[in-house]
Coordinates of C-alpha atoms in Angstrom, one line a residue:
M25 CA 193.6 -32.8 235.8
E26 CA 194.0 -36.4 234.7
A27 CA 194.6 -37.1 230.9
L28 CA 191.9 -39.1 229.1
S29 CA 192.8 -42.7 228.5
P30 CA 193.2 -43.7 224.9
N31 CA 190.0 -45.8 225.2
R32 CA 187.9 -42.8 226.2
K33 CA 189.0 -40.4 223.5
P34 CA 186.9 -41.9 220.7
T35 CA 183.8 -41.7 223.0
L36 CA 184.5 -38.1 223.7
L37 CA 184.9 -37.4 220.0
V38 CA 181.6 -39.0 219.2
V39 CA 179.9 -37.0 221.9
L40 CA 181.5 -33.8 220.7
L41 CA 180.4 -34.5 217.1
A42 CA 176.9 -35.4 218.1
T43 CA 176.6 -32.1 220.0
L44 CA 177.9 -30.1 217.0
I45 CA 175.5 -31.9 214.6
T46 CA 172.6 -31.2 217.0
M47 CA 173.5 -27.5 217.1
A48 CA 173.5 -27.5 213.3
V49 CA 170.2 -29.2 213.0
G50 CA 168.7 -26.3 214.9
Q51 CA 169.5 -24.2 211.8
G52 CA 167.2 -26.2 209.6
T53 CA 169.9 -28.3 208.0
R54 CA 169.3 -31.5 206.1
L55 CA 171.0 -34.1 204.1
G56 CA 170.9 -33.4 200.4
F57 CA 170.5 -29.7 200.8
Y58 CA 172.7 -28.9 197.7
R59 CA 171.5 -31.9 195.7
T60 CA 170.3 -29.7 192.8
S61 CA 171.9 -26.3 193.4
C62 CA 175.5 -27.6 193.8
P63 CA 175.7 -31.4 193.5
R64 CA 179.5 -31.6 193.6
V65 CA 179.8 -29.7 196.9
E66 CA 181.1 -32.6 199.0
S67 CA 183.6 -33.9 196.4
I68 CA 185.0 -30.4 195.9
V69 CA 185.5 -29.9 199.7
Q70 CA 186.9 -33.4 200.0
S71 CA 189.4 -32.7 197.3
A72 CA 190.6 -29.5 198.9
V73 CA 191.0 -31.2 202.3
Q74 CA 192.7 -34.2 200.8
S75 CA 195.2 -31.9 198.9
A76 CA 195.9 -29.9 202.1
I77 CA 196.5 -32.9 204.3
R78 CA 198.7 -34.5 201.7
S79 CA 200.9 -31.4 201.8
N80 CA 200.7 -31.0 205.6
P81 CA 199.3 -33.9 207.7
A82 CA 199.0 -31.5 210.7
M83 CA 196.2 -29.7 208.9
A84 CA 193.7 -32.4 209.8
P85 CA 193.4 -31.8 213.5
G86 CA 193.6 -28.1 212.8
L87 CA 190.4 -28.2 210.7
L88 CA 188.5 -30.2 213.3
R89 CA 189.6 -27.8 216.0
M90 CA 188.6 -24.8 213.9
F91 CA 185.1 -26.2 213.5
F92 CA 184.8 -26.7 217.2
H93 CA 186.0 -23.2 217.9
D94 CA 183.5 -21.9 215.4
C95 CA 180.5 -23.9 216.8
F96 CA 181.3 -23.2 220.4
V97 CA 180.8 -19.4 219.8
N98 CA 177.3 -18.6 218.7
G99 CA 176.8 -21.8 216.7
C100 CA 178.2 -23.3 213.6
D101 CA 178.1 -20.1 211.4
A102 CA 181.6 -19.7 210.1
S103 CA 182.0 -16.5 212.1
I104 CA 185.5 -17.7 212.9
L105 CA 186.4 -17.0 209.3
L106 CA 185.4 -13.3 209.3
D107 CA 188.3 -10.8 209.3
G108 CA 188.6 -7.8 211.5
S109 CA 190.8 -6.4 214.3
S110 CA 188.4 -7.6 217.0
S111 CA 187.0 -10.7 215.4
E112 CA 186.9 -14.3 216.7
K113 CA 189.7 -15.0 214.3
T114 CA 192.1 -12.6 216.1
A115 CA 191.1 -13.6 219.6
P116 CA 193.8 -15.2 221.8
P117 CA 192.1 -18.6 222.0
N118 CA 192.1 -18.8 218.2
S119 CA 195.5 -17.5 217.6
L120 CA 197.0 -20.9 216.8
L121 CA 194.1 -22.1 214.6
R122 CA 195.2 -23.3 211.2
G123 CA 193.4 -24.3 208.0
F124 CA 191.9 -21.0 206.9
E125 CA 193.5 -21.4 203.6
V126 CA 191.9 -24.8 203.1
I127 CA 188.4 -23.3 203.5
D128 CA 189.4 -20.5 201.2
A129 CA 190.6 -22.9 198.5
A130 CA 187.4 -24.9 198.8
K131 CA 185.3 -21.7 198.7
T132 CA 187.1 -20.5 195.6
Q133 CA 186.5 -23.8 193.7
L134 CA 182.8 -23.8 194.8
E135 CA 182.3 -20.2 193.6
T136 CA 183.5 -21.4 190.2
A137 CA 181.2 -24.4 190.2
C138 CA 178.1 -22.9 191.7
P139 CA 178.5 -19.2 192.5
G140 CA 176.8 -17.8 195.6
V141 CA 175.3 -21.1 196.7
V142 CA 177.4 -22.9 199.4
S143 CA 177.8 -21.2 202.8
C144 CA 181.2 -21.1 204.4
A145 CA 179.6 -22.6 207.5
D146 CA 178.8 -25.8 205.4
I147 CA 182.3 -25.8 203.9
L148 CA 183.8 -25.8 207.4
A149 CA 181.5 -28.6 208.6
L150 CA 182.4 -30.8 205.6
A151 CA 186.1 -30.0 205.9
A152 CA 186.1 -31.1 209.6
R153 CA 184.4 -34.4 208.7
D154 CA 186.7 -34.9 205.8
S155 CA 189.8 -34.2 207.9
V156 CA 188.8 -37.0 210.3
V157 CA 188.1 -39.4 207.4
Q158 CA 191.4 -38.5 205.7
T159 CA 193.3 -39.5 208.8
G160 CA 191.6 -42.9 209.2
G161 CA 188.6 -41.9 211.3
T162 CA 185.0 -42.8 210.6
G163 CA 182.9 -40.6 208.4
W164 CA 179.4 -39.4 209.1
P165 CA 176.6 -37.8 207.1
V166 CA 176.7 -34.0 207.4
P167 CA 173.4 -32.2 207.2
L168 CA 173.9 -29.0 205.2
G169 CA 172.1 -25.7 204.9
R170 CA 173.9 -23.6 207.6
R171 CA 173.8 -19.9 207.2
D172 CA 176.9 -17.8 207.5
G173 CA 177.2 -15.5 210.5
L174 CA 177.6 -11.8 209.8
V175 CA 179.0 -10.9 213.3
S176 CA 182.3 -12.0 214.8
R177 CA 183.5 -10.5 218.1
A178 CA 186.7 -11.5 219.9
A179 CA 185.0 -11.0 223.2
D180 CA 182.6 -13.9 222.4
T181 CA 185.5 -16.3 222.7
A182 CA 186.0 -15.7 226.4
N183 CA 185.0 -19.3 227.3
L184 CA 187.4 -20.9 224.9
K185 CA 190.7 -22.1 226.3
P186 CA 193.8 -21.5 224.1
S187 CA 195.8 -24.7 223.5

C-alpha cells in the first residue's frame, strides 16, 4: 500500500474529524451544552492536556488515536475507558493506546468543579481536539452532550488494526 503524501494527510484528518463530529451529533450534542452546569469544562480539559503534552509530547497523537478507537467501536461513548478483562481497553488493537491518565486527571478535576456533570465521552472528545491544537493544529468547536457507554467488549474491536 502506498503511503499518503504529506499534502493529503491534512485532508484525511479533516475528513476523519468531520466523520467523528457527525457521529457525535447523532447523540444530540450541541455547542454550549455545559454552559451553566459546568462552565469551565473546556479550560479544565485543556489544562490537563497541556500539562500532559508538556511532560510528554508523544501524548498528543495518543489522545487523538484513543478518540478514534473509541468512536470507531459503537460511537463516541468513552467505552474505551471502561476496565475489564474482556473490555475494549484490553483488546489487542488498543494495547498500545496511551493517554488514559490524561482523561483520568481531567475527570478528577471536573468532579471537583462540577461533580457528576461531565461525561467521560465529552472529556475524550475535548482532549483529542486540544491535543491537535497543542501541537500546532487547527482547533474546531466541539459539540458536547455525549453519554458514556456502559458496555465495552474486546470482541467489538475486531475491525480495528493494531499499529
